[in-house]
PDB file of C-alpha atoms in Angstrom:
ATOM      1  CA  MET A   1     -13.001  15.306  17.119  1.00  0.00           C
ATOM      2  CA  GLU A   2     -13.483  13.907  13.585  1.00  0.00           C
ATOM      3  CA  SER A   3     -11.306  15.583  10.866  1.00  0.00           C
ATOM      4  CA  VAL A   4     -13.006  16.474   8.087  1.00  0.00           C
ATOM      5  CA  PRO A   5     -11.168  16.565   4.715  1.00  0.00           C
ATOM      6  CA  LYS A   6      -9.987  19.707   2.647  1.00  0.00           C
ATOM      7  CA  ILE A   7     -10.911  18.651  -0.750  1.00  0.00           C
ATOM      8  CA  ARG A   8      -9.194  21.242  -2.926  1.00  0.00           C
ATOM      9  CA  GLU A   9     -10.386  21.435  -7.087  1.00  0.00           C
ATOM     10  CA  LEU A  10      -7.386  22.377  -8.981  1.00  0.00           C
ATOM     11  CA  SER A  11      -9.158  22.977 -13.475  1.00  0.00           C
ATOM     12  CA  ILE A  12      -7.270  22.207 -16.369  1.00  0.00           C
ATOM     13  CA  ASP A  13      -7.231  23.158 -19.072  1.00  0.00           C
ATOM     14  CA  GLU A  14      -8.157  20.872 -22.221  1.00  0.00           C
ATOM     15  CA  ASP A  15      -5.047  21.270 -23.938  1.00  0.00           C
ATOM     16  CA  ILE A  16      -2.875  20.641 -21.376  1.00  0.00           C
ATOM     17  CA  ASN A  17       0.086  18.997 -22.312  1.00  0.00           C
ATOM     18  CA  GLU A  18       1.729  16.011 -20.554  1.00  0.00           C
ATOM     19  CA  ARG A  19       5.039  18.604 -19.394  1.00  0.00           C
ATOM     20  CA  SER A  20       2.382  20.982 -17.446  1.00  0.00           C
ATOM     21  CA  PHE A  21       0.449  18.382 -16.474  1.00  0.00           C
ATOM     22  CA  ILE A  22       3.539  17.130 -14.574  1.00  0.00           C
ATOM     23  CA  SER A  23       4.118  20.320 -13.548  1.00  0.00           C
ATOM     24  CA  ILE A  24       0.764  20.689 -11.314  1.00  0.00           C
ATOM     25  CA  LEU A  25       1.795  17.188  -9.937  1.00  0.00           C
ATOM     26  CA  ASP A  26       5.445  17.781  -9.202  1.00  0.00           C
ATOM     27  CA  ASN A  27       4.132  20.657  -7.076  1.00  0.00           C
ATOM     28  CA  ILE A  28       1.998  18.615  -5.248  1.00  0.00           C
ATOM     29  CA  TYR A  29       3.969  15.918  -5.182  1.00  0.00           C
ATOM     30  CA  LYS A  30       7.307  16.294  -4.779  1.00  0.00           C
ATOM     31  CA  ARG A  31       8.478  12.811  -4.385  1.00  0.00           C
ATOM     32  CA  GLU A  32       7.570   9.273  -5.643  1.00  0.00           C
ATOM     33  CA  VAL A  33       3.638   8.642  -6.464  1.00  0.00           C
ATOM     34  CA  ILE A  34       2.018   5.560  -6.658  1.00  0.00           C
ATOM     35  CA  ILE A  35      -0.596   4.963  -9.289  1.00  0.00           C
ATOM     36  CA  PHE A  36      -3.630   2.698  -8.132  1.00  0.00           C
ATOM     37  CA  ILE A  37      -5.633   1.540 -10.816  1.00  0.00           C
ATOM     38  CA  ILE A  38      -8.147  -0.967 -11.788  1.00  0.00           C
ATOM     39  CA  ILE A  39      -8.048  -1.760 -15.806  1.00  0.00           C
ATOM     40  CA  PRO A  40     -10.683  -2.911 -17.163  1.00  0.00           C
ATOM     41  CA  GLU A  41      -9.678  -6.098 -19.869  1.00  0.00           C
ATOM     42  CA  TRP A  42     -10.867  -4.645 -23.106  1.00  0.00           C
ATOM     43  CA  GLU A  43      -8.149  -2.067 -22.396  1.00  0.00           C
ATOM     44  CA  ASP A  44      -5.555  -4.554 -23.564  1.00  0.00           C
ATOM     45  CA  ASP A  45      -3.600  -1.772 -25.870  1.00  0.00           C
ATOM     46  CA  LEU A  46      -2.723   0.198 -22.168  1.00  0.00           C
ATOM     47  CA  LEU A  47      -2.603  -3.143 -20.543  1.00  0.00           C
ATOM     48  CA  ASP A  48       0.951  -3.614 -22.883  1.00  0.00           C
ATOM     49  CA  GLU A  49       2.104  -0.059 -22.193  1.00  0.00           C
ATOM     50  CA  LEU A  50       2.112  -0.798 -18.832  1.00  0.00           C
ATOM     51  CA  SER A  51       2.891  -4.165 -18.554  1.00  0.00           C
ATOM     52  CA  ASP A  52       6.270  -3.287 -17.483  1.00  0.00           C
ATOM     53  CA  ASP A  53       5.735  -1.224 -14.504  1.00  0.00           C
ATOM     54  CA  LEU A  54       2.221  -1.854 -13.507  1.00  0.00           C
ATOM     55  CA  VAL A  55       2.267  -5.220 -10.604  1.00  0.00           C
ATOM     56  CA  ILE A  56      -1.392  -6.720 -11.057  1.00  0.00           C
ATOM     57  CA  VAL A  57      -2.216  -7.704  -7.694  1.00  0.00           C
ATOM     58  CA  ASN A  58      -5.848  -9.143  -8.431  1.00  0.00           C
ATOM     59  CA  LYS A  59      -8.071 -10.009 -11.027  1.00  0.00           C
ATOM     60  CA  ILE A  60     -11.662  -9.315  -9.798  1.00  0.00           C
ATOM     61  CA  THR A  61     -15.194  -9.738 -12.169  1.00  0.00           C
ATOM     62  CA  PHE A  62     -15.986  -5.899 -13.697  1.00  0.00           C
ATOM     63  CA  PRO A  63     -18.747  -4.239 -11.478  1.00  0.00           C
ATOM     64  CA  LEU A  64     -20.523  -3.887 -14.954  1.00  0.00           C
ATOM     65  CA  THR A  65     -24.011  -6.335 -13.870  1.00  0.00           C
ATOM     66  CA  LEU A  66     -25.391  -5.745 -16.999  1.00  0.00           C
ATOM     67  CA  CYS A  67     -22.470  -6.929 -19.351  1.00  0.00           C
ATOM     68  CA  PHE A  68     -21.826 -10.262 -21.750  1.00  0.00           C
ATOM     69  CA  PRO A  69     -19.722 -11.424 -21.727  1.00  0.00           C
ATOM     70  CA  ARG A  70     -18.618 -11.876 -17.846  1.00  0.00           C
ATOM     71  CA  SER A  71     -15.541  -8.555 -18.076  1.00  0.00           C
ATOM     72  CA  TYR A  72     -12.541  -8.882 -15.769  1.00  0.00           C
ATOM     73  CA  GLY A  73     -10.703  -6.060 -14.566  1.00  0.00           C
ATOM     74  CA  TYR A  74      -7.367  -6.050 -13.034  1.00  0.00           C
ATOM     75  CA  VAL A  75      -6.172  -4.424  -9.668  1.00  0.00           C
ATOM     76  CA  GLY A  76      -2.761  -2.993  -9.867  1.00  0.00           C
ATOM     77  CA  TYR A  77       0.174   0.062  -8.690  1.00  0.00           C
ATOM     78  CA  ILE A  78       2.329   1.792 -10.525  1.00  0.00           C
ATOM     79  CA  LYS A  79       5.121   3.728  -8.436  1.00  0.00           C
ATOM     80  CA  SER A  80       6.814   6.275 -10.481  1.00  0.00           C
ATOM     81  CA  ASN A  81       9.067   8.632  -9.320  1.00  0.00           C
ATOM     82  CA  SER A  82       9.363  10.665 -13.168  1.00  0.00           C
ATOM     83  CA  LYS A  83       5.339  10.461 -12.548  1.00  0.00           C
ATOM     84  CA  ARG A  84       5.647   8.150 -15.918  1.00  0.00           C
ATOM     85  CA  TYR A  85       2.282   7.053 -17.066  1.00  0.00           C
ATOM     86  CA  ILE A  86       0.337   9.755 -15.483  1.00  0.00           C
ATOM     87  CA  TYR A  87      -0.665  11.698 -18.003  1.00  0.00           C
ATOM     88  CA  GLU A  88      -1.236   8.976 -20.520  1.00  0.00           C
ATOM     89  CA  LEU A  89      -3.557   7.751 -17.788  1.00  0.00           C
ATOM     90  CA  TYR A  90      -5.086  11.242 -17.424  1.00  0.00           C
ATOM     91  CA  LYS A  91      -5.986  10.961 -20.565  1.00  0.00           C
ATOM     92  CA  ARG A  92      -7.669   8.361 -20.547  1.00  0.00           C
ATOM     93  CA  SER A  93      -9.835   8.975 -17.415  1.00  0.00           C
ATOM     94  CA  ASP A  94     -12.622   8.554 -19.420  1.00  0.00           C
ATOM     95  CA  THR A  95     -12.935   5.091 -19.604  1.00  0.00           C
ATOM     96  CA  LEU A  96     -10.954   4.368 -16.169  1.00  0.00           C
ATOM     97  CA  ASP A  97     -13.115   5.192 -13.378  1.00  0.00           C
ATOM     98  CA  HIS A  98     -10.762   3.124 -10.738  1.00  0.00           C
ATOM     99  CA  LEU A  99      -8.092   6.002 -11.045  1.00  0.00           C
ATOM    100  CA  LEU A 100      -6.049   7.371  -7.430  1.00  0.00           C
ATOM    101  CA  LEU A 101      -2.945   8.649  -7.037  1.00  0.00           C
ATOM    102  CA  SER A 102      -1.222   9.243  -3.869  1.00  0.00           C
ATOM    103  CA  GLU A 103       2.392   9.634  -1.991  1.00  0.00           C
ATOM    104  CA  ILE A 104       1.391   7.028   0.584  1.00  0.00           C
ATOM    105  CA  ASP A 105       2.110   3.070  -0.050  1.00  0.00           C
ATOM    106  CA  LEU A 106      -0.928   1.019   0.050  1.00  0.00           C
ATOM    107  CA  THR A 107       0.574  -1.230  -1.848  1.00  0.00           C
ATOM    108  CA  ASP A 108      -0.139  -4.274   0.450  1.00  0.00           C
ATOM    109  CA  LYS A 109      -3.617  -3.338   0.948  1.00  0.00           C
ATOM    110  CA  LEU A 110      -4.649  -3.285  -3.161  1.00  0.00           C
ATOM    111  CA  SER A 111      -5.258  -7.318  -2.638  1.00  0.00           C
ATOM    112  CA  GLU A 112      -8.360  -6.615  -0.221  1.00  0.00           C
ATOM    113  CA  ILE A 113     -10.366  -5.534  -3.481  1.00  0.00           C
ATOM    114  CA  THR A 114     -12.588  -7.750  -4.952  1.00  0.00           C
ATOM    115  CA  LYS A 115     -15.694  -6.546  -6.716  1.00  0.00           C
ATOM    116  CA  LYS A 116     -17.702  -7.517  -3.397  1.00  0.00           C
ATOM    117  CA  ASN A 117     -15.854  -4.299  -2.197  1.00  0.00           C
ATOM    118  CA  ILE A 118     -15.093  -2.910  -4.737  1.00  0.00           C
ATOM    119  CA  ASP A 119     -16.395   0.769  -3.274  1.00  0.00           C
ATOM    120  CA  ASP A 120     -13.763   0.633  -0.744  1.00  0.00           C
ATOM    121  CA  PHE A 121     -11.051   1.296  -3.713  1.00  0.00           C
ATOM    122  CA  PHE A 122     -11.589   4.840  -2.992  1.00  0.00           C
ATOM    123  CA  ARG A 123     -13.321   4.452   0.375  1.00  0.00           C
ATOM    124  CA  PHE A 124      -9.928   3.025   1.688  1.00  0.00           C
ATOM    125  CA  PHE A 125      -8.062   6.123   1.193  1.00  0.00           C
ATOM    126  CA  GLU A 126     -10.973   8.183   3.233  1.00  0.00           C
ATOM    127  CA  LEU A 127     -11.703   6.121   5.848  1.00  0.00           C
ATOM    128  CA  ASN A 128      -7.388   6.181   6.688  1.00  0.00           C
ATOM    129  CA  LYS A 129      -6.628   9.589   6.118  1.00  0.00           C
ATOM    130  CA  ILE A 130      -4.669   8.995   3.336  1.00  0.00           C
ATOM    131  CA  PRO A 131      -3.743  12.100   1.351  1.00  0.00           C
ATOM    132  CA  HIS A 132      -4.609  11.770  -2.523  1.00  0.00           C
ATOM    133  CA  ILE A 133      -5.385  12.924  -5.844  1.00  0.00           C
ATOM    134  CA  THR A 134      -8.753  11.585  -8.146  1.00  0.00           C
ATOM    135  CA  ILE A 135      -9.366  13.098 -11.293  1.00  0.00           C
ATOM    136  CA  GLY A 136     -12.762  14.789 -11.513  1.00  0.00           C
ATOM    137  CA  PRO A 137     -15.654  13.682 -14.368  1.00  0.00           C
ATOM    138  CA  ASP A 138     -14.194  14.896 -18.517  1.00  0.00           C
ATOM    139  CA  ALA A 139     -10.970  15.067 -16.447  1.00  0.00           C
ATOM    140  CA  GLN A 140     -11.208  19.052 -16.193  1.00  0.00           C
ATOM    141  CA  TRP A 141      -9.724  18.699 -12.799  1.00  0.00           C
ATOM    142  CA  LEU A 142      -8.320  17.151 -10.128  1.00  0.00           C
ATOM    143  CA  ASN A 143      -9.568  16.292  -6.860  1.00  0.00           C
ATOM    144  CA  ILE A 144      -6.987  16.783  -4.108  1.00  0.00           C
ATOM    145  CA  ILE A 145      -7.900  15.492  -0.705  1.00  0.00           C
ATOM    146  CA  GLU A 146      -5.828  16.742   2.633  1.00  0.00           C
ATOM    147  CA  TYR A 147      -6.455  15.498   5.656  1.00  0.00           C
TER     148      TYR A 147
END
């Protein structure tokens, strides 16, 4: 019998501060968290801010098919014991469509993400039954997926 994911939605107060947000994540993830992300090239200030800790694995043509001139996205990850950057990325989640948190280290698989299989960014975690968290639309909630 195939296991069905358990998905919980955790509502987030729109005025939540960083300390409260990190406290929520500390209750879910006790150890290191890995932030898996695709950052659009036009987020150059974010790329600069993350530059010390962001490991870029791949540069892909960004999935906006009608975008001119062509733009790119950077597939990468950040390993964080202190959950550094997570609040900032949460606040920017409306422009970061590909953002996922997990305790499971699948960083070696990120190089397989290309424009042709960009949908595999989330599907990979689902198919392999890897527990993870995504941020809901408008950062109103967290989707906590467990198996």
